[in-house]
Amino acid sequence: MDQVKYLLDEKELPEAWYNIIPDLPAPLPPYLHPATYQPTPLPPPLFPMALVHQEQSQERFIAIPDEVRHVYRIWRPTPLVRARNLERALDTPAHIYYKNESVSPAGSHKPNTAVAQAYYNKQEGVKRLSTETGAGQWGSALAFACSLFGLECKVYMVKVSYQQKPYRRSLMHVWGATVTPSPSEETESGRRILAEDPNSPGSLGIAISEAAEVAFSDDNTRYSLGSVLNHVLLHQTVVGEEALKQFALADDYPDVVIGCVGGGSNFAGLAFPFVRERQRKNLKTRFLAVEPTACPSLTKGPYAYDLGDAVGMAPLAKMYTLGHTFIPEGIHAGGLRYHGMAPQISALHKAGIIDAIALPQTTCFAAALQFARTEGIVPAPETSHAIRAAIDEALRCKEEGVARTILFNFSGHGHFDMAAYDAYLAGQLVDYDYPADKVAEALKSLPKVE
Amino acid sequence: MDQVKYLLDEKELPEAWYNIIPDLPAPLPPYLHPATYQPTPLPPPLFPMALVHQEQSQERFIAIPDEVRHVYRIWRPTPLVRARNLERALDTPAHIYYKNESVSPAGSHKPNTAVAQAYYNKQEGVKRLSTETGAGQWGSALAFACSLFGLECKVYMVKVSYQQKPYRRSLMHVWGATVTPSPSEETESGRRILAEDPNSPGSLGIAISEAAEVAFSDDNTRYSLGSVLNHVLLHQTVVGEEALKQFALADDYPDVVIGCVGGGSNFAGLAFPFVRERQRKNLKTRFLAVEPTACPSLTKGPYAYDLGDAVGMAPLAKMYTLGHTFIPEGIHAGGLRYHGMAPQISALHKAGIIDAIALPQTTCFAAALQFARTEGIVPAPETSHAIRAAIDEALRCKEEGVARTILFNFSGHGHFDMAAYDAYLAGQLVDYDYPADKVAEALKSLPKVE
């Protein structure tokens, strides 16, 4: 019988993360200080020194500490799965593979960096981490990691998701975290937003401001970000490094690598090692980042310096952005609602190495349902964007009569997103077109750097 | 670094289930017809012939069909995990292992039999399966299996769980099932119960009656049970067969095998292959079934013939029972609320091979939290009973200074049980003592067979 899963023994867990910085087509534009617009590293009051260094390291491979690998082994290496039931249902000649990151305790790829960040903070004597979360995938991952390393965890959760996904909050409580809906009255940043709009649904940018403010104002607290930054994407490359080994076992290789993108970390984690191999071996691998039409930074935003958060707590980064004041609609893929895109992905998109498309949510939920009813696993709404794109690619293969190999990142399960499925099945989900007017308005607030 | 997970390649997926019937210390008492009290096989109008035969087979090993193994490989073999973080937190010399059955798409061990049952029914031309579910673990597993084999699925869900766990219902909807709270007005059995008590919270016995009635009254529908019956326990033995191979890899062997018990299927699935090895090799392996104090059939019930359901749709079975009219309190471990115990487990308990204890729910939730904060994974409330017993055993090892090897079945995750964790963390969970009066009353309704 044909093989379904490609597993690695834990002895084969990668020993290093892959740092794409030295392999980028051009040097990455530096962060700029939010007040002076001068080049700056990540600010050490916010981050531990180990991560400040990793953020700008020129080392191609960075060793994964033993303590981090020990925790990874609770769920890693994750399976690479050939979606044979889905292939059969689509009657496609394509080979569809997914890297199943949903098997982590928090249910997504997010613990790959959460565990690393908790470890480095613990090493430097930090007592508490503060962070933001959208749909709650990141907040729960950090809560999980903090519980293992004995750190306190304070999470600002985007208010619309806090209301949509109460059980994600419960999950964070199970791991001992404190969770506050954002914007909140607890911080100056939150109060400033609420003064302007008491009914603000929140945004990742706002929640980042609140979490960063807390870290700035407390010596024992550091800030932790779940996506966008170089060191976060770095930690996620364990996904792609495993997948490379697994494709060798499968005696196959992807023609297309697909991932959903919010800040970009799950896509980058899977794709970057394949980007390296593409350059090294002169391959033609295609990379496809999939974003929601409600928040289409890569496909509709300019490539420009913008604030990473809503109010200027964090440095400026050069990235595809919809403007840091842009607040997307409350789509169920709460993890894809960030206004900007990771600088590394932005640079690779600018260089023509990564393609991007934007998809509306109902067609993604339809794909999620088809996946659940063939492959069995219920996807997170974020992940459904990657699945839709993978299915569409497989259907193109069928039309063209070509057996391309498709790989996508199954970034997380949807066990805490059942209200979204209820809404979809009841026909209550609506799609949002490109919010051109709101984005045009938000882009007026771009800092005048260049 | 010491190994954490023991994985098997899918080529090592067991090729046969283990049937304990020929190895039982005495012949299993036959089922009795609910009207005549005469020995009877499982009634074919309810079950496909393949399962009727499996139920009383004397073959020690029964081949797992290729189509079933193909589906199993979506998530099987499951990991055997050494709980090193928990061991460290307990400071115990014990080796604690858990077989992680939560990695299935439905989140528990239940798909092991759901997939097999859906397959055999499909083979015999059945169009629809009807079933009952308590907490929803079983209903969602059967919905998952039916979606893969193209069968309709009709689920009667115990009303108190339907209300406590709305997202388990959503999960069944995602896989295309129809879900009705039980007791319902849809069946004669449901109407009979509602006439006596319009506010009945439901019970597994009542839901079984409704689901069986639907199957009796429709030629295209068969009934499917998620526990208790011989063929269900048979299908679960894939768990223990894998664990045996994994302990060989670990160069270790359990001194104690622990599982929570409702109907008994997850415990049996893990334990029976080890019971066989104990007899074959003259070992001293101890087997411990853990039930809730709110529904203590093994520890407090008599070993007697009783109805399998509430009203006599199903045959009588000889088992430890609290009486088929007994309705347990609405504990969060909804899967442990069945009034009886699987006949095979009952026989092994009677013979002194399986020990049993009953535990109250708050101490089990405390263990679940400790597990989540050390090993990372959030357990189902049912599973927390096995964890409590495993931790207590590990603490005894510490007291005695003995390094026993403990194995328990991590039967399912708690992703759809967050309301229970909310209640626990808010201090709102109460414990229920042995409901002696209610049981005494219920036992008056035992059929006068012997």
PDB file of N, CA and C in Angstrom, chain B residues 213-244:
ATOM      1  N   GLU B 213     -33.308   2.106  18.310  1.00  0.00           N
ATOM      2  CA  GLU B 213     -34.676   2.115  17.771  1.00  0.00           C
ATOM      3  C   GLU B 213     -34.685   2.583  16.307  1.00  0.00           C
ATOM      4  N   VAL B 214     -33.910   3.626  16.032  1.00  0.00           N
ATOM      5  CA  VAL B 214     -33.820   4.147  14.662  1.00  0.00           C
ATOM      6  C   VAL B 214     -33.290   3.067  13.719  1.00  0.00           C
ATOM      7  N   ALA B 215     -32.313   2.305  14.187  1.00  0.00           N
ATOM      8  CA  ALA B 215     -31.726   1.260  13.335  1.00  0.00           C
ATOM      9  C   ALA B 215     -32.714   0.114  13.127  1.00  0.00           C
ATOM     10  N   PHE B 216     -33.452  -0.243  14.190  1.00  0.00           N
ATOM     11  CA  PHE B 216     -34.450  -1.308  14.063  1.00  0.00           C
ATOM     12  C   PHE B 216     -35.512  -0.933  13.034  1.00  0.00           C
ATOM     13  N   SER B 217     -35.809   0.362  12.933  1.00  0.00           N
ATOM     14  CA  SER B 217     -36.966   0.778  12.143  1.00  0.00           C
ATOM     15  C   SER B 217     -36.597   1.200  10.721  1.00  0.00           C
ATOM     16  N   ASP B 218     -35.332   1.045  10.323  1.00  0.00           N
ATOM     17  CA  ASP B 218     -34.934   1.463   8.966  1.00  0.00           C
ATOM     18  C   ASP B 218     -33.927   0.464   8.412  1.00  0.00           C
ATOM     19  N   ASP B 219     -34.315  -0.176   7.294  1.00  0.00           N
ATOM     20  CA  ASP B 219     -33.488  -1.232   6.697  1.00  0.00           C
ATOM     21  C   ASP B 219     -32.112  -0.759   6.273  1.00  0.00           C
ATOM     22  N   ASN B 220     -31.989   0.524   5.918  1.00  0.00           N
ATOM     23  CA  ASN B 220     -30.711   1.042   5.423  1.00  0.00           C
ATOM     24  C   ASN B 220     -29.805   1.545   6.536  1.00  0.00           C
ATOM     25  N   THR B 221     -30.307   1.479   7.773  1.00  0.00           N
ATOM     26  CA  THR B 221     -29.559   2.015   8.907  1.00  0.00           C
ATOM     27  C   THR B 221     -29.128   0.889   9.834  1.00  0.00           C
ATOM     28  N   ARG B 222     -27.877   0.944  10.258  1.00  0.00           N
ATOM     29  CA  ARG B 222     -27.427   0.035  11.305  1.00  0.00           C
ATOM     30  C   ARG B 222     -27.016   0.874  12.502  1.00  0.00           C
ATOM     31  N   TYR B 223     -26.937   0.181  13.634  1.00  0.00           N
ATOM     32  CA  TYR B 223     -26.582   0.841  14.880  1.00  0.00           C
ATOM     33  C   TYR B 223     -25.092   0.645  15.115  1.00  0.00           C
ATOM     34  N   SER B 224     -24.487   1.611  15.787  1.00  0.00           N
ATOM     35  CA  SER B 224     -23.052   1.529  16.049  1.00  0.00           C
ATOM     36  C   SER B 224     -22.804   1.945  17.494  1.00  0.00           C
ATOM     37  N   LEU B 225     -22.035   1.122  18.211  1.00  0.00           N
ATOM     38  CA  LEU B 225     -21.767   1.420  19.621  1.00  0.00           C
ATOM     39  C   LEU B 225     -20.291   1.727  19.792  1.00  0.00           C
ATOM     40  N   GLY B 226     -19.999   2.692  20.680  1.00  0.00           N
ATOM     41  CA  GLY B 226     -18.623   3.166  20.801  1.00  0.00           C
ATOM     42  C   GLY B 226     -17.808   2.507  21.885  1.00  0.00           C
ATOM     43  N   SER B 227     -18.443   1.602  22.665  1.00  0.00           N
ATOM     44  CA  SER B 227     -17.701   0.941  23.740  1.00  0.00           C
ATOM     45  C   SER B 227     -18.409  -0.353  24.110  1.00  0.00           C
ATOM     46  N   VAL B 228     -18.033  -0.945  25.211  1.00  0.00           N
ATOM     47  CA  VAL B 228     -18.724  -2.047  25.887  1.00  0.00           C
ATOM     48  C   VAL B 228     -18.643  -3.398  25.141  1.00  0.00           C
ATOM     49  N   LEU B 229     -19.027  -3.412  23.854  1.00  0.00           N
ATOM     50  CA  LEU B 229     -19.134  -4.690  23.133  1.00  0.00           C
ATOM     51  C   LEU B 229     -17.771  -5.277  22.808  1.00  0.00           C
ATOM     52  N   ASN B 230     -17.758  -6.614  22.620  1.00  0.00           N
ATOM     53  CA  ASN B 230     -16.495  -7.316  22.354  1.00  0.00           C
ATOM     54  C   ASN B 230     -15.796  -6.788  21.100  1.00  0.00           C
ATOM     55  N   HIS B 231     -16.576  -6.548  20.026  1.00  0.00           N
ATOM     56  CA  HIS B 231     -15.914  -6.147  18.776  1.00  0.00           C
ATOM     57  C   HIS B 231     -15.331  -4.736  18.887  1.00  0.00           C
ATOM     58  N   VAL B 232     -15.919  -3.923  19.733  1.00  0.00           N
ATOM     59  CA  VAL B 232     -15.385  -2.563  19.931  1.00  0.00           C
ATOM     60  C   VAL B 232     -14.044  -2.642  20.662  1.00  0.00           C
ATOM     61  N   LEU B 233     -14.023  -3.441  21.721  1.00  0.00           N
ATOM     62  CA  LEU B 233     -12.769  -3.603  22.471  1.00  0.00           C
ATOM     63  C   LEU B 233     -11.704  -4.255  21.587  1.00  0.00           C
ATOM     64  N   LEU B 234     -12.147  -5.197  20.770  1.00  0.00           N
ATOM     65  CA  LEU B 234     -11.238  -5.851  19.819  1.00  0.00           C
ATOM     66  C   LEU B 234     -10.523  -4.818  18.953  1.00  0.00           C
ATOM     67  N   HIS B 235     -11.297  -3.908  18.345  1.00  0.00           N
ATOM     68  CA  HIS B 235     -10.695  -2.913  17.438  1.00  0.00           C
ATOM     69  C   HIS B 235      -9.711  -2.006  18.175  1.00  0.00           C
ATOM     70  N   GLN B 236      -9.961  -1.801  19.456  1.00  0.00           N
ATOM     71  CA  GLN B 236      -9.070  -0.920  20.220  1.00  0.00           C
ATOM     72  C   GLN B 236      -7.734  -1.567  20.550  1.00  0.00           C
ATOM     73  N   THR B 237      -7.639  -2.898  20.393  1.00  0.00           N
ATOM     74  CA  THR B 237      -6.378  -3.547  20.792  1.00  0.00           C
ATOM     75  C   THR B 237      -5.198  -3.131  19.921  1.00  0.00           C
ATOM     76  N   VAL B 238      -5.478  -2.441  18.806  1.00  0.00           N
ATOM     77  CA  VAL B 238      -4.365  -1.909  18.010  1.00  0.00           C
ATOM     78  C   VAL B 238      -3.483  -0.999  18.887  1.00  0.00           C
ATOM     79  N   VAL B 239      -4.093  -0.390  19.883  1.00  0.00           N
ATOM     80  CA  VAL B 239      -3.358   0.497  20.793  1.00  0.00           C
ATOM     81  C   VAL B 239      -2.308  -0.281  21.585  1.00  0.00           C
ATOM     82  N   GLY B 240      -2.736  -1.345  22.223  1.00  0.00           N
ATOM     83  CA  GLY B 240      -1.817  -2.143  23.039  1.00  0.00           C
ATOM     84  C   GLY B 240      -0.784  -2.891  22.208  1.00  0.00           C
ATOM     85  N   GLU B 241      -1.203  -3.340  21.012  1.00  0.00           N
ATOM     86  CA  GLU B 241      -0.242  -4.048  20.151  1.00  0.00           C
ATOM     87  C   GLU B 241       0.893  -3.113  19.744  1.00  0.00           C
ATOM     88  N   GLU B 242       0.548  -1.878  19.421  1.00  0.00           N
ATOM     89  CA  GLU B 242       1.597  -0.904  19.114  1.00  0.00           C
ATOM     90  C   GLU B 242       2.478  -0.655  20.337  1.00  0.00           C
ATOM     91  N   ALA B 243       1.835  -0.496  21.493  1.00  0.00           N
ATOM     92  CA  ALA B 243       2.588  -0.190  22.714  1.00  0.00           C
ATOM     93  C   ALA B 243       3.597  -1.292  23.031  1.00  0.00           C
ATOM     94  N   LEU B 244       3.209  -2.556  22.802  1.00  0.00           N
ATOM     95  CA  LEU B 244       4.149  -3.661  23.031  1.00  0.00           C
ATOM     96  C   LEU B 244       5.399  -3.495  22.173  1.00  0.00           C
TER      97      LEU B 244
END
